[in-house]
Amino acid sequence: MFFSFDLFISSAILQQKEGNIVKLIRVKDYNDLSKKASEILLKKVKNSQFLTLGLPTGSTPIGLYKLLVQDFLRSYTTYEHVTTFNLDEYIGLKPNHPNSYAYFMNKHLFHHIDIPVNQIFIPSGITENPINQCDEYEEQILSHGGIDLLFLGIGSNGHIGFNEPGTPFTSRTHVVNLDEKTIIDNSRFFKNINDVPKQAITMGLETIMTSKEIILLVSGKSKAEIMKALLDSEPSENLPASILKTHHNVTIIADESSLSLID
Ligand code: F6R
């Protein structure tokens, strides 16, 4: 594998098997990561007539969403032509539950920009028939012509969305039993670890891979080990994010602390 980068903001191309290329943008810290991600997203929003975005929750995109809100207040960049699909939602939490991903998205982004409510798609955590809803979610993505640009974070066990290690690369939107490590990682957002839901609905790995362009955001020392494993590994279902190495248009934006174990 060819792999090189300079100090601070620079790009490296990671040459992968079968001619696929993963672009790595190395940034100094979390602020620079959020800035870089917001520049890419805003450029797309401004230059598209219609745009379908895929969005994550979690700690990593909060800085990005903050910058989008700041931009909206300053420059009124419109989202009237934008449709969004979130990656995942906990099963059992209502949209107004402070730990639901619907609540998170409203709080950090949707309530502060002009995106029409009927253009926001998030799996429902309280549907009576989660399996039907997974199929509907797939159809909704398809009927919007697929996702143009999908942002992702990565879990410390390599999950993307809630696709835990061992998830088939051929998976579509599905119900998932959360990994012990994910429940522990996410318990920081809950009063008690026992309050963390044990199941979620997530876009599958194949669903993620149908996106035309993917940007993986990685920040912090807690992601250094998984970043090393990701960059060193061949695609394997034991490390769900490694499927991204077989996508034709992936960029990883990673800060220095997440790259601290890379020579
Ligand atoms: C959330 C999601 C997850 C997170 C991942 C990283 O919608 O899809 O895969 O991106 O767990 O979370 P943070 O950013 O909190 O480290």
PDB file of N, CA, C and O in Angstrom, residues 93-127:
ATOM      1  N   LEU A  93     -36.864   4.498  21.568  1.00  0.00           N
ATOM      2  CA  LEU A  93     -36.867   5.911  21.972  1.00  0.00           C
ATOM      3  C   LEU A  93     -37.751   6.731  21.030  1.00  0.00           C
ATOM      4  O   LEU A  93     -37.622   6.651  19.803  1.00  0.00           O
ATOM      5  N   LYS A  94     -38.649   7.533  21.646  1.00  0.00           N
ATOM      6  CA  LYS A  94     -39.499   8.421  20.840  1.00  0.00           C
ATOM      7  C   LYS A  94     -38.639   9.563  20.279  1.00  0.00           C
ATOM      8  O   LYS A  94     -37.620   9.908  20.900  1.00  0.00           O
ATOM      9  N   PRO A  95     -39.095  10.193  19.177  1.00  0.00           N
ATOM     10  CA  PRO A  95     -38.288  11.287  18.597  1.00  0.00           C
ATOM     11  C   PRO A  95     -38.030  12.436  19.573  1.00  0.00           C
ATOM     12  O   PRO A  95     -37.034  13.134  19.443  1.00  0.00           O
ATOM     13  N   ASN A  96     -38.929  12.611  20.572  1.00  0.00           N
ATOM     14  CA  ASN A  96     -38.694  13.716  21.527  1.00  0.00           C
ATOM     15  C   ASN A  96     -37.904  13.269  22.762  1.00  0.00           C
ATOM     16  O   ASN A  96     -37.726  14.039  23.699  1.00  0.00           O
ATOM     17  N   HIS A  97     -37.418  12.014  22.760  1.00  0.00           N
ATOM     18  CA  HIS A  97     -36.553  11.562  23.867  1.00  0.00           C
ATOM     19  C   HIS A  97     -35.172  12.196  23.678  1.00  0.00           C
ATOM     20  O   HIS A  97     -34.602  12.110  22.588  1.00  0.00           O
ATOM     21  N   PRO A  98     -34.631  12.829  24.724  1.00  0.00           N
ATOM     22  CA  PRO A  98     -33.358  13.551  24.559  1.00  0.00           C
ATOM     23  C   PRO A  98     -32.191  12.680  24.075  1.00  0.00           C
ATOM     24  O   PRO A  98     -31.200  13.211  23.588  1.00  0.00           O
ATOM     25  N   ASN A  99     -32.309  11.356  24.175  1.00  0.00           N
ATOM     26  CA  ASN A  99     -31.224  10.506  23.675  1.00  0.00           C
ATOM     27  C   ASN A  99     -31.515   9.907  22.296  1.00  0.00           C
ATOM     28  O   ASN A  99     -30.700   9.146  21.768  1.00  0.00           O
ATOM     29  N   SER A 100     -32.686  10.265  21.735  1.00  0.00           N
ATOM     30  CA  SER A 100     -32.964   9.724  20.393  1.00  0.00           C
ATOM     31  C   SER A 100     -32.133  10.517  19.382  1.00  0.00           C
ATOM     32  O   SER A 100     -31.751  11.671  19.612  1.00  0.00           O
ATOM     33  N   TYR A 101     -31.886   9.880  18.258  1.00  0.00           N
ATOM     34  CA  TYR A 101     -31.082  10.544  17.236  1.00  0.00           C
ATOM     35  C   TYR A 101     -31.905  11.618  16.514  1.00  0.00           C
ATOM     36  O   TYR A 101     -31.355  12.593  16.000  1.00  0.00           O
ATOM     37  N   ALA A 102     -33.241  11.446  16.507  1.00  0.00           N
ATOM     38  CA  ALA A 102     -34.099  12.489  15.923  1.00  0.00           C
ATOM     39  C   ALA A 102     -33.950  13.772  16.746  1.00  0.00           C
ATOM     40  O   ALA A 102     -33.785  14.872  16.195  1.00  0.00           O
ATOM     41  N   TYR A 103     -33.986  13.618  18.076  1.00  0.00           N
ATOM     42  CA  TYR A 103     -33.840  14.770  18.971  1.00  0.00           C
ATOM     43  C   TYR A 103     -32.474  15.430  18.752  1.00  0.00           C
ATOM     44  O   TYR A 103     -32.356  16.660  18.644  1.00  0.00           O
ATOM     45  N   PHE A 104     -31.435  14.599  18.674  1.00  0.00           N
ATOM     46  CA  PHE A 104     -30.067  15.080  18.460  1.00  0.00           C
ATOM     47  C   PHE A 104     -29.993  15.930  17.186  1.00  0.00           C
ATOM     48  O   PHE A 104     -29.424  17.030  17.174  1.00  0.00           O
ATOM     49  N   MET A 105     -30.569  15.414  16.097  1.00  0.00           N
ATOM     50  CA  MET A 105     -30.468  16.118  14.814  1.00  0.00           C
ATOM     51  C   MET A 105     -31.230  17.440  14.841  1.00  0.00           C
ATOM     52  O   MET A 105     -30.760  18.436  14.295  1.00  0.00           O
ATOM     53  N   ASN A 106     -32.407  17.430  15.491  1.00  0.00           N
ATOM     54  CA  ASN A 106     -33.169  18.680  15.607  1.00  0.00           C
ATOM     55  C   ASN A 106     -32.384  19.697  16.409  1.00  0.00           C
ATOM     56  O   ASN A 106     -32.289  20.868  16.051  1.00  0.00           O
ATOM     57  N   LYS A 107     -31.832  19.231  17.519  1.00  0.00           N
ATOM     58  CA  LYS A 107     -31.108  20.132  18.435  1.00  0.00           C
ATOM     59  C   LYS A 107     -29.852  20.725  17.781  1.00  0.00           C
ATOM     60  O   LYS A 107     -29.574  21.917  17.921  1.00  0.00           O
ATOM     61  N   HIS A 108     -29.102  19.884  17.081  1.00  0.00           N
ATOM     62  CA  HIS A 108     -27.816  20.363  16.558  1.00  0.00           C
ATOM     63  C   HIS A 108     -27.901  20.969  15.166  1.00  0.00           C
ATOM     64  O   HIS A 108     -27.023  21.725  14.770  1.00  0.00           O
ATOM     65  N   LEU A 109     -28.951  20.597  14.402  1.00  0.00           N
ATOM     66  CA  LEU A 109     -28.978  21.094  13.020  1.00  0.00           C
ATOM     67  C   LEU A 109     -30.366  21.499  12.513  1.00  0.00           C
ATOM     68  O   LEU A 109     -30.588  22.668  12.190  1.00  0.00           O
ATOM     69  N   PHE A 110     -31.284  20.549  12.468  1.00  0.00           N
ATOM     70  CA  PHE A 110     -32.508  20.784  11.685  1.00  0.00           C
ATOM     71  C   PHE A 110     -33.351  21.962  12.174  1.00  0.00           C
ATOM     72  O   PHE A 110     -33.954  22.663  11.369  1.00  0.00           O
ATOM     73  N   HIS A 111     -33.391  22.175  13.485  1.00  0.00           N
ATOM     74  CA  HIS A 111     -34.209  23.281  13.992  1.00  0.00           C
ATOM     75  C   HIS A 111     -33.597  24.653  13.692  1.00  0.00           C
ATOM     76  O   HIS A 111     -34.222  25.677  13.939  1.00  0.00           O
ATOM     77  N   HIS A 112     -32.379  24.661  13.171  1.00  0.00           N
ATOM     78  CA  HIS A 112     -31.675  25.940  12.982  1.00  0.00           C
ATOM     79  C   HIS A 112     -31.459  26.304  11.519  1.00  0.00           C
ATOM     80  O   HIS A 112     -30.836  27.320  11.222  1.00  0.00           O
ATOM     81  N   ILE A 113     -31.904  25.411  10.602  1.00  0.00           N
ATOM     82  CA  ILE A 113     -31.738  25.716   9.176  1.00  0.00           C
ATOM     83  C   ILE A 113     -33.122  25.616   8.508  1.00  0.00           C
ATOM     84  O   ILE A 113     -34.095  25.234   9.163  1.00  0.00           O
ATOM     85  N   ASP A 114     -33.177  25.912   7.194  1.00  0.00           N
ATOM     86  CA  ASP A 114     -34.501  25.992   6.562  1.00  0.00           C
ATOM     87  C   ASP A 114     -34.884  24.727   5.793  1.00  0.00           C
ATOM     88  O   ASP A 114     -35.669  24.792   4.847  1.00  0.00           O
ATOM     89  N   ILE A 115     -34.346  23.584   6.207  1.00  0.00           N
ATOM     90  CA  ILE A 115     -34.707  22.342   5.499  1.00  0.00           C
ATOM     91  C   ILE A 115     -36.176  21.999   5.764  1.00  0.00           C
ATOM     92  O   ILE A 115     -36.624  22.017   6.915  1.00  0.00           O
ATOM     93  N   PRO A 116     -36.963  21.718   4.706  1.00  0.00           N
ATOM     94  CA  PRO A 116     -38.368  21.355   4.936  1.00  0.00           C
ATOM     95  C   PRO A 116     -38.465  20.034   5.721  1.00  0.00           C
ATOM     96  O   PRO A 116     -37.725  19.089   5.447  1.00  0.00           O
ATOM     97  N   VAL A 117     -39.380  20.005   6.685  1.00  0.00           N
ATOM     98  CA  VAL A 117     -39.499  18.831   7.570  1.00  0.00           C
ATOM     99  C   VAL A 117     -39.754  17.545   6.776  1.00  0.00           C
ATOM    100  O   VAL A 117     -39.241  16.486   7.131  1.00  0.00           O
ATOM    101  N   ASN A 118     -40.532  17.677   5.674  1.00  0.00           N
ATOM    102  CA  ASN A 118     -40.840  16.446   4.911  1.00  0.00           C
ATOM    103  C   ASN A 118     -39.658  15.962   4.068  1.00  0.00           C
ATOM    104  O   ASN A 118     -39.764  14.967   3.359  1.00  0.00           O
ATOM    105  N   GLN A 119     -38.540  16.649   4.137  1.00  0.00           N
ATOM    106  CA  GLN A 119     -37.332  16.197   3.430  1.00  0.00           C
ATOM    107  C   GLN A 119     -36.307  15.615   4.405  1.00  0.00           C
ATOM    108  O   GLN A 119     -35.164  15.368   4.044  1.00  0.00           O
ATOM    109  N   ILE A 120     -36.738  15.413   5.654  1.00  0.00           N
ATOM    110  CA  ILE A 120     -35.841  14.830   6.670  1.00  0.00           C
ATOM    111  C   ILE A 120     -36.294  13.392   6.938  1.00  0.00           C
ATOM    112  O   ILE A 120     -37.451  13.163   7.309  1.00  0.00           O
ATOM    113  N   PHE A 121     -35.399  12.443   6.733  1.00  0.00           N
ATOM    114  CA  PHE A 121     -35.735  11.036   6.976  1.00  0.00           C
ATOM    115  C   PHE A 121     -34.814  10.471   8.065  1.00  0.00           C
ATOM    116  O   PHE A 121     -33.589  10.560   7.958  1.00  0.00           O
ATOM    117  N   ILE A 122     -35.454   9.927   9.102  1.00  0.00           N
ATOM    118  CA  ILE A 122     -34.715   9.253  10.185  1.00  0.00           C
ATOM    119  C   ILE A 122     -35.525   7.999  10.504  1.00  0.00           C
ATOM    120  O   ILE A 122     -36.758   8.100  10.642  1.00  0.00           O
ATOM    121  N   PRO A 123     -34.892   6.825  10.622  1.00  0.00           N
ATOM    122  CA  PRO A 123     -35.699   5.660  10.970  1.00  0.00           C
ATOM    123  C   PRO A 123     -36.445   5.924  12.278  1.00  0.00           C
ATOM    124  O   PRO A 123     -35.920   6.591  13.171  1.00  0.00           O
ATOM    125  N   SER A 124     -37.688   5.414  12.367  1.00  0.00           N
ATOM    126  CA  SER A 124     -38.450   5.611  13.602  1.00  0.00           C
ATOM    127  C   SER A 124     -38.066   4.542  14.615  1.00  0.00           C
ATOM    128  O   SER A 124     -38.018   3.355  14.292  1.00  0.00           O
ATOM    129  N   GLY A 125     -37.821   4.998  15.843  1.00  0.00           N
ATOM    130  CA  GLY A 125     -37.461   4.060  16.913  1.00  0.00           C
ATOM    131  C   GLY A 125     -38.665   3.420  17.563  1.00  0.00           C
ATOM    132  O   GLY A 125     -38.529   2.525  18.405  1.00  0.00           O
ATOM    133  N   ILE A 126     -39.853   3.879  17.188  1.00  0.00           N
ATOM    134  CA  ILE A 126     -41.039   3.371  17.893  1.00  0.00           C
ATOM    135  C   ILE A 126     -42.056   2.749  16.939  1.00  0.00           C
ATOM    136  O   ILE A 126     -43.226   2.620  17.274  1.00  0.00           O
ATOM    137  N   THR A 127     -41.586   2.341  15.783  1.00  0.00           N
ATOM    138  CA  THR A 127     -42.494   1.727  14.831  1.00  0.00           C
ATOM    139  C   THR A 127     -42.947   0.352  15.340  1.00  0.00           C
ATOM    140  O   THR A 127     -42.193  -0.332  16.030  1.00  0.00           O
TER     141      THR A 127
END
